[in-house]
Amino acid sequence: MRPSLAVLSLASVALATRPFLNEPDTGIDAVLGGTPDGSLPDLEAIQGLPDFDWAARRYLNDSSYTYYRNGAAGEWSYRNNLEVYGRYRLRPRVLVDITNVESTLPTTILGHNFSAPFYISPCASAGLAHPEAEANLVKAAYEEGILYIPSHYATLSLDEIAAAKPANGSQVIFQQVYLTSNDTATQEVFDQAKSLGSKAFVWTIDGPAGGNRHRANRYGVGSRNTNYALWTWAYYNQLRNMTDLPIVIKGIQTVEDVKVAIEQKVPAIILSNHGGRQLDSSPSPLEVALEIYQEDPDLFNQIEIFADGGVRYGVDALKLLALGVKAIGVGRPFMFANAFGVDGVKHAIQLLKHEIAIDAGNLGVADLKEIDASYVKWNNNGWFS
Ligand SMILES: Cc1cc2nc3c(=O)[nH]c(=O)nc-3n(C[C@H](O)[C@H](O)[C@H](O)COP(=O)(O)O)c2cc1C
Ligand SMILES: *[C@@H]1O[C@H](CO)[C@@H](O)[C@H](O)[C@H]1NC(C)=O
Ligand SMILES: *[C@@H]1O[C@H](CO)[C@@H](O)[C@H](O)[C@H]1NC(C)=O
Ligand SMILES: *[C@@H]1O[C@H](CO)[C@@H](O)[C@H](O)[C@H]1NC(C)=O
Ligand SMILES: *[C@@H]1O[C@H](CO)[C@@H](O)[C@H](O)[C@H]1NC(C)=O
Ligand SMILES: *[C@@H]1O[C@H](CO)[C@@H](O)[C@H](O)[C@H]1NC(C)=O
């Protein structure tokens, strides 16, 4: 265990009124604690998504691990993203025939078929975990039939990422973009990604100003955005004139902005606080989904709504799906899994698929498409503490 980080995590457990469970104790130290620093345990020993964080913390150097792990400022939003799911209870129904639930995992995202209602969120710099970088994520997503959204700040170029797809064009990926006022550069990335086969853009708008990243700045791996960007709805409409692909908006955090997105006929939005990396005290996607649901559950039918942040277990995904979220993004766990290469990312995908299916079965959900808010205790009585 790396001493600086070990001390940090013990200190936060000792000081918090409620212990912070970045890595809940499910016995991994007892079984895999002998894994030497700088090496990885057997992939088969990895039981769930949090284990990849444990493994990557020992395997990567401190600056690479910190780049992935980091949250904004005091990391309240980072912690809340993880903890919020545990504060809402499920309402399991019993004696329901759930034997076919696995076959109900497939879903559509903007009309494209995928094998599960979750995808790999765009995360920069996959090369810090593995030399093959984003190519591993492309291949694992294809083999498992899920969506991957490569970051505009990827280690590999757009061409290199596209080269990892099967040549027959049968893999659907969406391209995430960070845009500047340089319309020539914007037009170039739109045209290049389209010619390489991307089926949609995901424009990330939750960081119009630089991210406040204390932990990462210590290692010189903080936010790459340092300008104040002029991003408005008028600009969004200009962008739509520059491509005929759909432009999904990533980083919606209030019901007011969901309504504007519907008025503006945005095809899909992603509820996200950037994994708690941008604005500390920003809400977790589950809290935003609740805000939307409490205002008007039908909003989820008027636009495709995806969400990412803190999803580590099957039940976390189920709580979002229950409120009307159509697909769930997962960021850090896949970046950490990439330390093991393609097989690691595939293992992570398989674990989450399996957890969603068995958890849905135990919740009494026969068909994942039929899950609704009656399976979640979402009012104040649902709080644990
Ligand atoms: C290391 C790292 C890099 C990220 N880079 C990007 C990025 O380039 N573009 C983007 O839209 N979001 C980026 N994000 C945010 C993710 O897309 C996603 O919103 C977040 O990771 C979800 O939270 P989770 O990591 O708890 O699953 C990044 C997140 C991490 C952890
Ligand atoms: C998606 O799945 C549906 C239903 O299974 C099928 O009819 C359709 O052809 C599929 N679309 C593509 C592009 O594969
Ligand atoms: C940490 O590892 C990354 C990825 O291998 C490398 O680029 C970086 O230089 C290393 N940083 C330090 C401080 O060793
Ligand atoms: C496309 O190529 C991949 C990889 O070679 C192959 O597995 C898949 O069956 C092909 N799909 C189609 C529709 O030809
Ligand atoms: C805008 O982007 C284009 C294409 O990448 C580049 O050639 C040009 O120098 C950029 N302009 C400015 C002002 O940065
Ligand atoms: C988009 O292009 C159309 C046709 O050229 C033009 O009429 C419209 O004003 C443009 N919209 C924006 C927001 O630039």
Coordinates of C-alpha atoms in Angstrom, one line a residue, residues 66-249:
T66 CA -4.4 10.4 -8.3
Y67 CA -5.4 11.7 -11.8
Y68 CA -8.1 9.1 -12.0
R69 CA -9.2 9.2 -8.4
N70 CA -9.3 13.0 -7.9
G71 CA -12.4 15.0 -7.1
A72 CA -12.9 18.8 -6.9
A73 CA -11.8 20.8 -3.8
G74 CA -12.8 19.0 -0.5
E75 CA -14.3 16.1 -2.6
W76 CA -17.7 16.4 -0.9
S77 CA -19.4 15.7 -4.3
Y78 CA -17.0 12.9 -5.1
R79 CA -17.9 11.2 -1.8
N80 CA -21.6 12.0 -2.1
N81 CA -21.7 10.5 -5.6
L82 CA -20.6 7.1 -4.1
E83 CA -22.6 7.3 -0.8
V84 CA -25.9 8.6 -2.0
Y85 CA -27.1 5.3 -3.4
G86 CA -26.8 3.7 0.1
R87 CA -29.2 6.2 1.5
Y88 CA -32.1 5.1 -0.6
R89 CA -33.7 1.7 0.0
L90 CA -35.2 -0.7 -2.5
R91 CA -38.7 -2.1 -2.2
P92 CA -38.3 -5.7 -3.3
R93 CA -41.4 -7.6 -4.5
V94 CA -41.5 -11.3 -4.0
L95 CA -42.9 -14.4 -5.7
V96 CA -42.5 -12.9 -9.1
D97 CA -41.2 -15.1 -12.0
I98 CA -37.8 -13.4 -12.7
T99 CA -36.2 -16.3 -14.4
N100 CA -35.8 -14.4 -17.7
V101 CA -34.5 -11.2 -16.3
E102 CA -31.1 -11.6 -17.9
S103 CA -32.6 -11.6 -21.4
T104 CA -34.1 -8.1 -20.6
L105 CA -30.8 -6.3 -20.2
P106 CA -30.5 -5.2 -23.9
T107 CA -31.6 -1.6 -24.6
T108 CA -31.4 1.1 -27.2
I109 CA -29.4 4.4 -26.9
L110 CA -30.4 7.0 -29.5
G111 CA -31.9 4.1 -31.5
H112 CA -28.8 1.9 -31.4
N113 CA -28.9 -1.6 -29.9
F114 CA -26.7 -2.5 -27.0
S115 CA -26.5 -5.5 -24.7
A116 CA -27.0 -3.6 -21.5
P117 CA -28.3 -0.3 -20.1
F118 CA -24.8 1.0 -19.2
Y119 CA -21.9 2.4 -21.1
I120 CA -18.3 3.5 -20.7
S121 CA -18.2 7.2 -19.9
P122 CA -15.6 9.5 -21.6
C123 CA -12.5 9.7 -19.4
A124 CA -9.3 11.4 -20.6
S125 CA -5.8 9.8 -20.7
A126 CA -6.5 6.0 -20.7
G127 CA -2.8 5.6 -21.5
L128 CA -1.9 6.3 -17.8
A129 CA -3.2 2.8 -17.0
H130 CA -2.2 0.8 -20.0
P131 CA 0.0 1.3 -23.1
E132 CA -2.9 0.3 -25.4
A133 CA -4.9 3.1 -23.8
E134 CA -8.4 3.7 -25.3
A135 CA -8.0 0.8 -27.8
N136 CA -8.7 -1.6 -25.0
L137 CA -11.9 0.2 -24.1
V138 CA -13.0 0.1 -27.7
K139 CA -12.4 -3.6 -28.0
A140 CA -13.9 -4.6 -24.7
A141 CA -17.0 -2.5 -25.4
Y142 CA -17.4 -4.2 -28.8
E143 CA -16.9 -7.7 -27.5
E144 CA -19.4 -7.1 -24.7
G145 CA -21.9 -5.1 -27.0
I146 CA -22.0 -1.9 -25.0
L147 CA -21.5 1.7 -25.9
Y148 CA -18.1 3.4 -25.5
I149 CA -17.8 7.2 -25.6
P150 CA -14.1 8.1 -26.1
S151 CA -12.9 11.4 -24.6
H152 CA -11.8 14.3 -26.7
Y153 CA -8.7 14.3 -24.4
A154 CA -7.8 10.7 -25.1
T155 CA -4.3 9.4 -25.1
L156 CA -4.8 8.0 -28.6
S157 CA -5.9 10.1 -31.7
L158 CA -9.3 9.8 -33.2
D159 CA -7.8 7.7 -36.0
E160 CA -6.1 5.4 -33.6
I161 CA -9.3 4.9 -31.6
A162 CA -11.3 4.2 -34.8
A163 CA -8.6 1.7 -35.9
A164 CA -9.4 -0.4 -32.9
K165 CA -13.0 -0.9 -34.1
P166 CA -13.9 -3.8 -36.5
A167 CA -13.4 -2.7 -40.1
N168 CA -16.9 -3.5 -41.1
G169 CA -18.4 -0.5 -39.2
S170 CA -20.5 -2.7 -37.0
Q171 CA -19.4 -1.0 -33.7
V172 CA -21.3 2.1 -32.6
I173 CA -19.3 4.7 -30.7
F174 CA -20.2 8.3 -29.8
Q175 CA -17.4 11.0 -29.7
Q176 CA -17.2 13.2 -26.6
V177 CA -16.1 16.8 -27.4
Y178 CA -14.8 19.8 -25.5
L179 CA -15.2 22.9 -27.7
T180 CA -13.5 26.2 -27.9
S181 CA -14.4 29.4 -29.8
N182 CA -12.3 28.1 -32.7
D183 CA -15.0 27.1 -35.1
T184 CA -12.5 25.8 -37.6
A185 CA -11.2 23.3 -35.1
T186 CA -14.8 22.4 -34.1
Q187 CA -15.7 21.7 -37.7
E188 CA -12.6 19.6 -38.1
V189 CA -13.4 17.4 -35.2
F190 CA -17.0 17.0 -36.2
D191 CA -16.1 16.1 -39.8
Q192 CA -13.2 13.8 -38.8
A193 CA -15.2 11.9 -36.1
K194 CA -18.1 11.4 -38.5
S195 CA -15.9 10.2 -41.3
L196 CA -14.4 7.7 -38.8
G197 CA -17.9 6.4 -38.1
S198 CA -19.0 8.1 -34.8
K199 CA -22.8 8.1 -34.6
A200 CA -23.3 11.0 -32.2
F201 CA -21.4 13.7 -30.3
V202 CA -21.4 14.2 -26.6
W203 CA -20.7 17.8 -25.8
T204 CA -19.6 18.2 -22.2
I205 CA -20.8 21.5 -20.7
D206 CA -20.3 21.1 -16.9
G207 CA -16.9 22.8 -16.9
P208 CA -17.2 26.3 -18.4
A209 CA -14.5 27.4 -15.9
G210 CA -11.5 25.4 -14.7
G211 CA -12.0 22.6 -12.2
N212 CA -10.8 23.2 -8.6
R213 CA -8.6 20.1 -8.1
H214 CA -6.5 20.3 -5.0
R215 CA -5.5 16.6 -4.8
A216 CA -4.5 16.4 -8.5
N217 CA -2.8 19.7 -8.6
R218 CA -0.3 18.4 -6.0
Y219 CA 1.0 16.0 -8.7
G220 CA 0.6 18.4 -11.6
V221 CA -2.3 16.4 -13.0
G222 CA -5.2 18.9 -12.5
S223 CA -7.8 20.1 -14.9
R224 CA -6.8 20.9 -18.5
N225 CA -9.5 23.5 -18.9
T226 CA -8.3 26.9 -17.6
N227 CA -10.3 29.4 -19.7
Y228 CA -13.8 30.8 -19.1
A229 CA -15.7 29.3 -22.1
L230 CA -18.5 31.0 -23.9
W231 CA -21.0 28.2 -24.0
T232 CA -24.7 29.1 -24.4
W233 CA -27.9 27.6 -25.9
A234 CA -27.4 29.9 -28.9
Y235 CA -23.9 28.4 -29.4
Y236 CA -25.5 24.9 -29.1
N237 CA -27.8 25.8 -32.0
Q238 CA -24.8 27.0 -34.0
L239 CA -23.1 23.7 -33.4
R240 CA -26.1 21.9 -34.7
N241 CA -25.6 23.6 -38.0
M242 CA -22.1 22.2 -38.2
T243 CA -23.0 18.5 -38.1
D244 CA -26.0 16.3 -39.0
L245 CA -25.1 13.9 -36.1
P246 CA -27.0 14.2 -32.9
I247 CA -25.3 16.3 -30.2
V248 CA -26.0 14.9 -26.7
I249 CA -25.4 17.4 -23.8

